[in-house]
Backbone as a chain_set.jsonl record, in Angstrom:
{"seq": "XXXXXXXXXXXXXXXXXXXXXXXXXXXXXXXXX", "coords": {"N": [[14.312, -28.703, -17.838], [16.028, -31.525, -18.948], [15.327, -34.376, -16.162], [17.138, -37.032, -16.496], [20.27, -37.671, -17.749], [20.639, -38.117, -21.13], [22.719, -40.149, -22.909], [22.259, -40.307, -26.28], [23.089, -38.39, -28.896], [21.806, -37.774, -30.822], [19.229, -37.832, -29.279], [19.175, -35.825, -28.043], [19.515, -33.385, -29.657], [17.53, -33.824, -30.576], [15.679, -32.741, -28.784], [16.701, -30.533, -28.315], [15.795, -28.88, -30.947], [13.342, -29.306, -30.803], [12.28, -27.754, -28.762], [13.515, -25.279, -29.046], [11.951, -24.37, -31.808], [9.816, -24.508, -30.325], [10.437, -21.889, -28.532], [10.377, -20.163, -30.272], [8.216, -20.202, -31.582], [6.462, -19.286, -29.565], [7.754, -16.969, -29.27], [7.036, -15.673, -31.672], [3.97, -15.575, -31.149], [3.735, -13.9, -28.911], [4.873, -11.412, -30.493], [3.363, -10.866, -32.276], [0.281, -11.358, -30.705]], "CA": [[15.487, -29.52, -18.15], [15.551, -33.509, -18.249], [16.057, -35.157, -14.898], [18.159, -38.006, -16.908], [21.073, -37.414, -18.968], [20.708, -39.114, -22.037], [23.724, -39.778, -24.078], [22.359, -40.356, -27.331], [23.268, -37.274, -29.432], [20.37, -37.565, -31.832], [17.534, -37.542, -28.726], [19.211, -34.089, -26.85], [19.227, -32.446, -30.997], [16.156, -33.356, -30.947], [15.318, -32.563, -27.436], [16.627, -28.693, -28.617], [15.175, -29.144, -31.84], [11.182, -28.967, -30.316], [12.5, -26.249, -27.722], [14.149, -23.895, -30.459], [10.966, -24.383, -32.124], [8.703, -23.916, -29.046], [10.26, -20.965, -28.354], [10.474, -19.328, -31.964], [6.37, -19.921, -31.587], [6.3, -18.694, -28.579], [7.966, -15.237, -29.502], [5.914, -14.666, -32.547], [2.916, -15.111, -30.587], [3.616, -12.837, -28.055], [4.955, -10.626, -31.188], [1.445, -11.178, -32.843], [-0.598, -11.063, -30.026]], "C": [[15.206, -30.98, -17.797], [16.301, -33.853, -16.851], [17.381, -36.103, -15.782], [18.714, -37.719, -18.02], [21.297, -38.351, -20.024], [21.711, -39.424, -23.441], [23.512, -39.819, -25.604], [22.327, -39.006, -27.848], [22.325, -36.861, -30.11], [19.048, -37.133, -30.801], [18.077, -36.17, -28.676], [19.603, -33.303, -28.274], [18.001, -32.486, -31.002], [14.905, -32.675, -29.894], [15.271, -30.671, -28.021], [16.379, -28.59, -29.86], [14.159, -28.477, -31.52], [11.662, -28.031, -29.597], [12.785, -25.423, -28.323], [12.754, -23.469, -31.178], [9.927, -23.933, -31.797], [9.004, -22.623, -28.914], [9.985, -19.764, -29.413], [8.638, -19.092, -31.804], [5.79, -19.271, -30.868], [6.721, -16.807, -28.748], [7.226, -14.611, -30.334], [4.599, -14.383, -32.146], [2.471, -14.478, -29.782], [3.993, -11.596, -28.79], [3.299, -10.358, -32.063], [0.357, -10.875, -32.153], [-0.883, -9.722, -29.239]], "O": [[14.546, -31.503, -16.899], [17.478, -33.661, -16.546], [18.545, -35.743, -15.613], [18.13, -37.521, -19.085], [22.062, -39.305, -19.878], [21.524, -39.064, -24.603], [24.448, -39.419, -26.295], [21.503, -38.29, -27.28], [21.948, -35.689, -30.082], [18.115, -36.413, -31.155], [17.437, -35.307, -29.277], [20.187, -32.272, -27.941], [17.286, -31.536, -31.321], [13.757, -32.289, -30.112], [14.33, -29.882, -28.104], [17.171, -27.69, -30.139], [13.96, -27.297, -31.81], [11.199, -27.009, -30.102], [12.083, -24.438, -28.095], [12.434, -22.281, -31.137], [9.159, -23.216, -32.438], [8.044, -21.878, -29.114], [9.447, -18.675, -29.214], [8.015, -18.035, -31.904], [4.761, -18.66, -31.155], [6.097, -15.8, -28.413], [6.757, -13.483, -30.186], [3.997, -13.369, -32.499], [1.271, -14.271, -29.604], [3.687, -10.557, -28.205], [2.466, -9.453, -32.12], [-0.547, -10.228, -32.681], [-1.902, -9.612, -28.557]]}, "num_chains": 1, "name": "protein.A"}
């Protein structure tokens, strides 16, 4: 989690954006592997 809360709405979408992402990659490759 970020130390600093950052109000712009667009970074913390895009903040869970790459994490949604990360983890989606993360499951198929432990589904895959």
């Amino acid at each position: 989690m970020a130390a600093k809360a950052i109000p712009e709405p667009t970074t913390i979408l895009g903040v869970l954006f790459i994490g949604g992402l990360g983890t989606i990659l993360n499951r198929q490759r432990t589904v895959a592997g």
